[in-house]
């Protein structure tokens, strides 16, 4: 066991034990443990298998920056075990190994010669024969990837909440520098938000055992009024918008000033076997020691390029780890290889005297210098360059409003640097006084920087086990081979070899891979540069970005009534509508024989008003609108610039300057945008007001509709006083309404539009008044069957983005003899001059079988020639009826066609006229 006796300041509570399972076996832990620390304390050294060769991988950085400890937790893949708290009852399993971590069948790849899996092998090996690519693809897909998606939809469902806010200063990073910056800015009165992804604030202070100082700074930040987001990852900056993921919440933060205190990422060293379990960054070894009181090994070799590694050696020795050797690159030492079967057993090295020797050890602690975490700053517009003295990238310029603090700026005095950055951010907002400004100048005048030696590159790059990228199993040899094949820039080498493209996104491997490219090309490190930093900066589940699994739903004012009375509710665009109330055939018969009432509140309802309202509608619609008489309605189609049908509906003129426009339910939002877009450009004296949500609408239809309406309306609804396509304003059951005489179902009908606040009263009063006449509510399904008998189209169902009025049989609604220009005029003029290739017509099936929507219309040779758009059993005309697009040559009235539907061949007869009341006498009665 590697757990030490209780230590001062440790982050675990030994009085509170938890237990979880790993691959089905119980693992004991303390509260404050991570999954990784608990597994390590229990003796586990192999945490995963590598992506390509399936080599053993152990705990490496312990900070969530590499892919070595990715696991499944309760079915969720790709969880960083070193950052995930150990919770009671968790089910943790390994990933990327079969059948087990210890015995992985795919590990055979590690024993193949390097020529079998060369760099870019997927381009080279599987290119021929091309006919076998489907086989190759299946094999590659099964072998690739890290982890599996959850099996059930419930496990894949996220319930992310969005929180949006504005702050004066956003501090990214909760280490000593970030906390000091937040305290300083808040002390001058700034509204400060600090985000840190760690389990506890303090950063490297905690890793190095200075728990008291870390907790003191955190307490000061709270006292200063700093809002702290713990376990929150700043994903990226998107044109100044910071996206921060915190559990089930995605914060979208606009900050006037940004302070980047993202720290530095410790880099590894390159040598043969540098991926063996037991090779660990010094920061990872210290993190286990300081936070969970875990000794990473019994006998260690420490290899470093600077003082950070020496400090780690001292801390490990004080914890009882035997330090077998310290290899300091500055003194000429270097590690040649880590050797062992399942983990580190020996270390072959060159000491400061140039002597090659092999040292027995179970732990190899490495520290190859620091790479400032510049990703977020770069996304904000910062530029970086290479500093030979510090052997790392440094910031060259920062955009306005951005500041850096601590290790990300290459500075050692993190608290001092953070305070200076926080004061500078507050001062740039106009806060502070001469004393605070003098303090800022004094702090920033002499910030120290640590000098380290460049990490050495392997002398013999032929060993394929010297990994430049642990995530993707890219070796030094792979990168050098890629350069020889012409991929000499770092960006091209990245894409060809996949180096830096794994889960760490270059955090661990970019510096070393750039050095290898630089040596292979002969260019300096400053010429090679670095790859572009793009968001997201850290890993994030796609579900967190997608938000809650909720579809936007609109409901009419009487939706509760529909549900209470047996309505079968389904989706129609964004609307939840009753399709029927249990018996759609009976509902259709009621409309045809007596009367029915349907809720059509889902229609788009626009009020177009102003001296030039008629001109606006004339320009938008291909038909004449301004000539419409007051109190009259007109059916109209809306077309786009290409002459295709966008929407349809009715327009009623209320007075000289006011028009009431209805649209389809699914096209309402688009129609509103379309109207306002053109109106903004034309600048006509007319306004467009969307009344869709504020008004309800009902359609009372059937032979006895007039009788029922007359009994409750305070206006004359007789045939002479209220003709077909008339519009009247009046009071019905005490409710002011706009009444339109329309006939979408083919029956005598009245649409009643009223305030949504009075909708339920009007609905129930109409049903009560019509009870003795056999009135009943009907839904969308019977309405669709009734309209189909009249060959009334549904835009979006019977039409698509290529449908023109001429093909849809609506050429009569286009008035090309107008002098005024309108949207789509020239496209419609061209379409009118040529017979349409395909037309929308009706058909009647010979027999009772009903084709499904989408069934194929065949030509004389049996080839696909058209498509069924709608099909229903006719409640009045009888039989199986439908509408379909088909070649104009097949669309003669009475012509025979064949419909193919899932293996069935159905015979049908074309009809170009309505199946019911073709003369329209019923709707005009």
PDB file of C-alpha atoms in Angstrom, residues 722-893:
ATOM      1  CA  UNK A 722     -72.250  37.027 -45.097  1.00  0.00           C
ATOM      2  CA  UNK A 723     -71.076  35.639 -48.429  1.00  0.00           C
ATOM      3  CA  UNK A 724     -68.201  33.274 -49.190  1.00  0.00           C
ATOM      4  CA  UNK A 725     -64.802  35.015 -48.645  1.00  0.00           C
ATOM      5  CA  UNK A 726     -66.381  37.802 -46.602  1.00  0.00           C
ATOM      6  CA  UNK A 727     -64.816  39.083 -43.390  1.00  0.00           C
ATOM      7  CA  UNK A 728     -66.901  40.611 -40.592  1.00  0.00           C
ATOM      8  CA  UNK A 729     -66.245  41.887 -37.093  1.00  0.00           C
ATOM      9  CA  UNK A 730     -68.859  41.016 -34.527  1.00  0.00           C
ATOM     10  CA  UNK A 731     -69.631  39.669 -31.082  1.00  0.00           C
ATOM     11  CA  UNK A 732     -70.122  35.931 -30.527  1.00  0.00           C
ATOM     12  CA  UNK A 733     -71.256  34.707 -27.085  1.00  0.00           C
ATOM     13  CA  UNK A 734     -70.130  38.076 -25.712  1.00  0.00           C
ATOM     14  CA  UNK A 735     -66.639  37.815 -27.244  1.00  0.00           C
ATOM     15  CA  UNK A 736     -65.488  40.339 -29.907  1.00  0.00           C
ATOM     16  CA  UNK A 737     -64.387  38.327 -32.953  1.00  0.00           C
ATOM     17  CA  UNK A 738     -63.191  38.669 -36.497  1.00  0.00           C
ATOM     18  CA  UNK A 739     -65.198  36.176 -38.568  1.00  0.00           C
ATOM     19  CA  UNK A 740     -63.937  34.932 -41.941  1.00  0.00           C
ATOM     20  CA  UNK A 741     -66.102  32.809 -44.212  1.00  0.00           C
ATOM     21  CA  UNK A 742     -63.710  30.188 -45.605  1.00  0.00           C
ATOM     22  CA  UNK A 743     -63.943  26.578 -46.722  1.00  0.00           C
ATOM     23  CA  UNK A 744     -60.697  24.651 -46.265  1.00  0.00           C
ATOM     24  CA  UNK A 745     -62.587  21.455 -45.414  1.00  0.00           C
ATOM     25  CA  UNK A 746     -64.868  21.861 -48.431  1.00  0.00           C
ATOM     26  CA  UNK A 747     -67.884  22.506 -46.242  1.00  0.00           C
ATOM     27  CA  UNK A 748     -69.662  25.718 -45.309  1.00  0.00           C
ATOM     28  CA  UNK A 749     -67.270  27.225 -42.780  1.00  0.00           C
ATOM     29  CA  UNK A 750     -66.549  30.204 -40.553  1.00  0.00           C
ATOM     30  CA  UNK A 751     -63.230  31.042 -38.915  1.00  0.00           C
ATOM     31  CA  UNK A 752     -63.588  32.921 -35.630  1.00  0.00           C
ATOM     32  CA  UNK A 753     -60.526  34.869 -34.433  1.00  0.00           C
ATOM     33  CA  UNK A 754     -60.594  36.275 -30.898  1.00  0.00           C
ATOM     34  CA  UNK A 755     -58.359  37.233 -27.992  1.00  0.00           C
ATOM     35  CA  UNK A 756     -56.627  34.196 -26.506  1.00  0.00           C
ATOM     36  CA  UNK A 757     -57.856  35.268 -23.087  1.00  0.00           C
ATOM     37  CA  UNK A 758     -61.468  34.557 -24.138  1.00  0.00           C
ATOM     38  CA  UNK A 759     -60.718  31.479 -26.238  1.00  0.00           C
ATOM     39  CA  UNK A 760     -61.876  28.770 -23.839  1.00  0.00           C
ATOM     40  CA  UNK A 761     -65.156  30.558 -23.121  1.00  0.00           C
ATOM     41  CA  UNK A 762     -65.890  30.959 -26.846  1.00  0.00           C
ATOM     42  CA  UNK A 763     -64.943  27.344 -27.590  1.00  0.00           C
ATOM     43  CA  UNK A 764     -67.135  25.844 -24.902  1.00  0.00           C
ATOM     44  CA  UNK A 765     -70.037  28.198 -25.684  1.00  0.00           C
ATOM     45  CA  UNK A 766     -69.975  27.143 -29.344  1.00  0.00           C
ATOM     46  CA  UNK A 767     -69.931  23.445 -28.431  1.00  0.00           C
ATOM     47  CA  UNK A 768     -72.834  23.956 -26.034  1.00  0.00           C
ATOM     48  CA  UNK A 769     -74.833  25.919 -28.608  1.00  0.00           C
ATOM     49  CA  UNK A 770     -74.277  23.262 -31.249  1.00  0.00           C
ATOM     50  CA  UNK A 771     -74.875  20.256 -29.043  1.00  0.00           C
ATOM     51  CA  UNK A 772     -78.431  19.735 -30.247  1.00  0.00           C
ATOM     52  CA  UNK A 773     -77.253  20.055 -33.861  1.00  0.00           C
ATOM     53  CA  UNK A 774     -74.692  17.295 -33.462  1.00  0.00           C
ATOM     54  CA  UNK A 775     -71.650  19.582 -33.285  1.00  0.00           C
ATOM     55  CA  UNK A 776     -68.462  17.890 -32.130  1.00  0.00           C
ATOM     56  CA  UNK A 777     -64.792  18.821 -31.872  1.00  0.00           C
ATOM     57  CA  UNK A 778     -62.537  17.438 -34.576  1.00  0.00           C
ATOM     58  CA  UNK A 779     -58.764  17.308 -34.925  1.00  0.00           C
ATOM     59  CA  UNK A 780     -56.070  17.698 -37.502  1.00  0.00           C
ATOM     60  CA  UNK A 781     -56.373  14.182 -38.939  1.00  0.00           C
ATOM     61  CA  UNK A 782     -60.006  14.452 -40.096  1.00  0.00           C
ATOM     62  CA  UNK A 783     -59.291  17.968 -41.365  1.00  0.00           C
ATOM     63  CA  UNK A 784     -56.505  16.613 -43.564  1.00  0.00           C
ATOM     64  CA  UNK A 785     -58.765  13.925 -44.975  1.00  0.00           C
ATOM     65  CA  UNK A 786     -61.509  16.456 -45.743  1.00  0.00           C
ATOM     66  CA  UNK A 787     -59.176  18.976 -47.391  1.00  0.00           C
ATOM     67  CA  UNK A 788     -57.626  16.203 -49.492  1.00  0.00           C
ATOM     68  CA  UNK A 789     -60.997  15.512 -51.129  1.00  0.00           C
ATOM     69  CA  UNK A 790     -60.911  19.159 -52.283  1.00  0.00           C
ATOM     70  CA  UNK A 791     -57.236  18.903 -53.398  1.00  0.00           C
ATOM     71  CA  UNK A 792     -56.359  21.778 -51.104  1.00  0.00           C
ATOM     72  CA  UNK A 793     -52.587  21.685 -50.662  1.00  0.00           C
ATOM     73  CA  UNK A 794     -50.575  21.771 -47.467  1.00  0.00           C
ATOM     74  CA  UNK A 795     -47.458  23.863 -47.998  1.00  0.00           C
ATOM     75  CA  UNK A 796     -44.483  21.938 -46.661  1.00  0.00           C
ATOM     76  CA  UNK A 797     -46.260  18.590 -46.985  1.00  0.00           C
ATOM     77  CA  UNK A 798     -47.428  18.672 -50.596  1.00  0.00           C
ATOM     78  CA  UNK A 799     -44.706  21.131 -51.633  1.00  0.00           C
ATOM     79  CA  UNK A 800     -40.962  21.396 -51.105  1.00  0.00           C
ATOM     80  CA  UNK A 801     -38.248  23.966 -51.716  1.00  0.00           C
ATOM     81  CA  UNK A 802     -38.434  23.436 -55.504  1.00  0.00           C
ATOM     82  CA  UNK A 803     -42.206  23.703 -55.929  1.00  0.00           C
ATOM     83  CA  UNK A 804     -43.518  26.531 -58.113  1.00  0.00           C
ATOM     84  CA  UNK A 805     -47.138  27.736 -58.259  1.00  0.00           C
ATOM     85  CA  UNK A 806     -47.447  26.400 -61.803  1.00  0.00           C
ATOM     86  CA  UNK A 807     -46.399  22.892 -60.875  1.00  0.00           C
ATOM     87  CA  UNK A 808     -48.659  22.929 -57.829  1.00  0.00           C
ATOM     88  CA  UNK A 809     -51.699  23.953 -59.877  1.00  0.00           C
ATOM     89  CA  UNK A 810     -51.785  27.436 -58.352  1.00  0.00           C
ATOM     90  CA  UNK A 811     -50.794  29.437 -61.397  1.00  0.00           C
ATOM     91  CA  UNK A 812     -54.124  31.268 -61.151  1.00  0.00           C
ATOM     92  CA  UNK A 813     -52.865  32.952 -57.969  1.00  0.00           C
ATOM     93  CA  UNK A 814     -49.986  34.620 -59.869  1.00  0.00           C
ATOM     94  CA  UNK A 815     -50.795  37.872 -61.666  1.00  0.00           C
ATOM     95  CA  UNK A 816     -48.021  38.614 -64.126  1.00  0.00           C
ATOM     96  CA  UNK A 817     -50.095  41.262 -65.908  1.00  0.00           C
ATOM     97  CA  UNK A 818     -49.467  43.670 -63.022  1.00  0.00           C
ATOM     98  CA  UNK A 819     -47.280  46.683 -63.659  1.00  0.00           C
ATOM     99  CA  UNK A 820     -45.845  46.621 -60.122  1.00  0.00           C
ATOM    100  CA  UNK A 821     -42.746  44.597 -59.393  1.00  0.00           C
ATOM    101  CA  UNK A 822     -42.879  41.903 -56.708  1.00  0.00           C
ATOM    102  CA  UNK A 823     -40.585  39.355 -55.116  1.00  0.00           C
ATOM    103  CA  UNK A 824     -39.875  36.512 -57.535  1.00  0.00           C
ATOM    104  CA  UNK A 825     -41.507  38.172 -60.541  1.00  0.00           C
ATOM    105  CA  UNK A 826     -38.749  37.385 -63.038  1.00  0.00           C
ATOM    106  CA  UNK A 827     -38.392  33.778 -61.914  1.00  0.00           C
ATOM    107  CA  UNK A 828     -42.162  33.305 -62.150  1.00  0.00           C
ATOM    108  CA  UNK A 829     -42.215  34.907 -65.599  1.00  0.00           C
ATOM    109  CA  UNK A 830     -39.677  32.353 -66.789  1.00  0.00           C
ATOM    110  CA  UNK A 831     -41.609  29.512 -65.154  1.00  0.00           C
ATOM    111  CA  UNK A 832     -44.851  30.646 -66.786  1.00  0.00           C
ATOM    112  CA  UNK A 833     -43.266  30.530 -70.209  1.00  0.00           C
ATOM    113  CA  UNK A 834     -42.397  26.837 -69.964  1.00  0.00           C
ATOM    114  CA  UNK A 835     -44.615  23.887 -69.161  1.00  0.00           C
ATOM    115  CA  UNK A 836     -43.668  22.408 -65.764  1.00  0.00           C
ATOM    116  CA  UNK A 837     -41.848  19.097 -65.897  1.00  0.00           C
ATOM    117  CA  UNK A 838     -43.653  17.814 -62.787  1.00  0.00           C
ATOM    118  CA  UNK A 839     -47.105  18.662 -61.501  1.00  0.00           C
ATOM    119  CA  UNK A 840     -49.096  18.042 -58.340  1.00  0.00           C
ATOM    120  CA  UNK A 841     -52.332  16.164 -59.010  1.00  0.00           C
ATOM    121  CA  UNK A 842     -54.784  13.928 -57.222  1.00  0.00           C
ATOM    122  CA  UNK A 843     -55.198  10.184 -57.582  1.00  0.00           C
ATOM    123  CA  UNK A 844     -57.688   7.498 -56.574  1.00  0.00           C
ATOM    124  CA  UNK A 845     -56.423   4.007 -55.785  1.00  0.00           C
ATOM    125  CA  UNK A 846     -58.217   1.019 -57.287  1.00  0.00           C
ATOM    126  CA  UNK A 847     -59.045  -0.859 -54.110  1.00  0.00           C
ATOM    127  CA  UNK A 848     -58.993  -0.163 -50.412  1.00  0.00           C
ATOM    128  CA  UNK A 849     -55.205  -0.179 -49.884  1.00  0.00           C
ATOM    129  CA  UNK A 850     -53.751   3.186 -48.948  1.00  0.00           C
ATOM    130  CA  UNK A 851     -50.225   4.119 -50.086  1.00  0.00           C
ATOM    131  CA  UNK A 852     -47.966   5.711 -47.547  1.00  0.00           C
ATOM    132  CA  UNK A 853     -46.774   9.266 -47.932  1.00  0.00           C
ATOM    133  CA  UNK A 854     -43.468   9.083 -49.769  1.00  0.00           C
ATOM    134  CA  UNK A 855     -44.459   6.105 -51.931  1.00  0.00           C
ATOM    135  CA  UNK A 856     -43.026   6.150 -55.460  1.00  0.00           C
ATOM    136  CA  UNK A 857     -44.996   6.823 -58.646  1.00  0.00           C
ATOM    137  CA  UNK A 858     -43.656   4.674 -61.499  1.00  0.00           C
ATOM    138  CA  UNK A 859     -43.526   5.562 -65.172  1.00  0.00           C
ATOM    139  CA  UNK A 860     -44.471   3.200 -68.013  1.00  0.00           C
ATOM    140  CA  UNK A 861     -41.041   1.564 -67.852  1.00  0.00           C
ATOM    141  CA  UNK A 862     -41.258   0.889 -64.139  1.00  0.00           C
ATOM    142  CA  UNK A 863     -38.769   3.606 -63.164  1.00  0.00           C
ATOM    143  CA  UNK A 864     -39.337   6.054 -60.320  1.00  0.00           C
ATOM    144  CA  UNK A 865     -40.997   9.167 -61.713  1.00  0.00           C
ATOM    145  CA  UNK A 866     -42.870  10.828 -58.862  1.00  0.00           C
ATOM    146  CA  UNK A 867     -43.799  10.749 -55.206  1.00  0.00           C
ATOM    147  CA  UNK A 868     -46.948  10.553 -53.105  1.00  0.00           C
ATOM    148  CA  UNK A 869     -47.275  13.556 -50.760  1.00  0.00           C
ATOM    149  CA  UNK A 870     -50.621  12.873 -49.069  1.00  0.00           C
ATOM    150  CA  UNK A 871     -53.012   9.930 -48.859  1.00  0.00           C
ATOM    151  CA  UNK A 872     -56.198   9.331 -46.856  1.00  0.00           C
ATOM    152  CA  UNK A 873     -59.481   7.452 -47.048  1.00  0.00           C
ATOM    153  CA  UNK A 874     -62.111   9.857 -48.368  1.00  0.00           C
ATOM    154  CA  UNK A 875     -64.884  10.390 -45.808  1.00  0.00           C
ATOM    155  CA  UNK A 876     -67.261  11.869 -48.435  1.00  0.00           C
ATOM    156  CA  UNK A 877     -65.964  10.780 -51.844  1.00  0.00           C
ATOM    157  CA  UNK A 878     -65.029   7.323 -50.562  1.00  0.00           C
ATOM    158  CA  UNK A 879     -62.023   5.190 -51.485  1.00  0.00           C
ATOM    159  CA  UNK A 880     -58.323   5.741 -51.057  1.00  0.00           C
ATOM    160  CA  UNK A 881     -57.351   9.198 -52.257  1.00  0.00           C
ATOM    161  CA  UNK A 882     -54.109  11.119 -52.443  1.00  0.00           C
ATOM    162  CA  UNK A 883     -51.942  13.744 -54.037  1.00  0.00           C
ATOM    163  CA  UNK A 884     -48.653  13.153 -55.794  1.00  0.00           C
ATOM    164  CA  UNK A 885     -46.013  14.873 -57.881  1.00  0.00           C
ATOM    165  CA  UNK A 886     -45.530  13.194 -61.223  1.00  0.00           C
ATOM    166  CA  UNK A 887     -44.267  14.010 -64.719  1.00  0.00           C
ATOM    167  CA  UNK A 888     -46.642  16.265 -66.627  1.00  0.00           C
ATOM    168  CA  UNK A 889     -46.917  13.585 -69.295  1.00  0.00           C
ATOM    169  CA  UNK A 890     -48.555  11.195 -66.826  1.00  0.00           C
ATOM    170  CA  UNK A 891     -50.867  13.774 -65.284  1.00  0.00           C
ATOM    171  CA  UNK A 892     -53.830  13.645 -67.629  1.00  0.00           C
ATOM    172  CA  UNK A 893     -57.228  13.396 -65.999  1.00  0.00           C
TER     173      UNK A 893
END
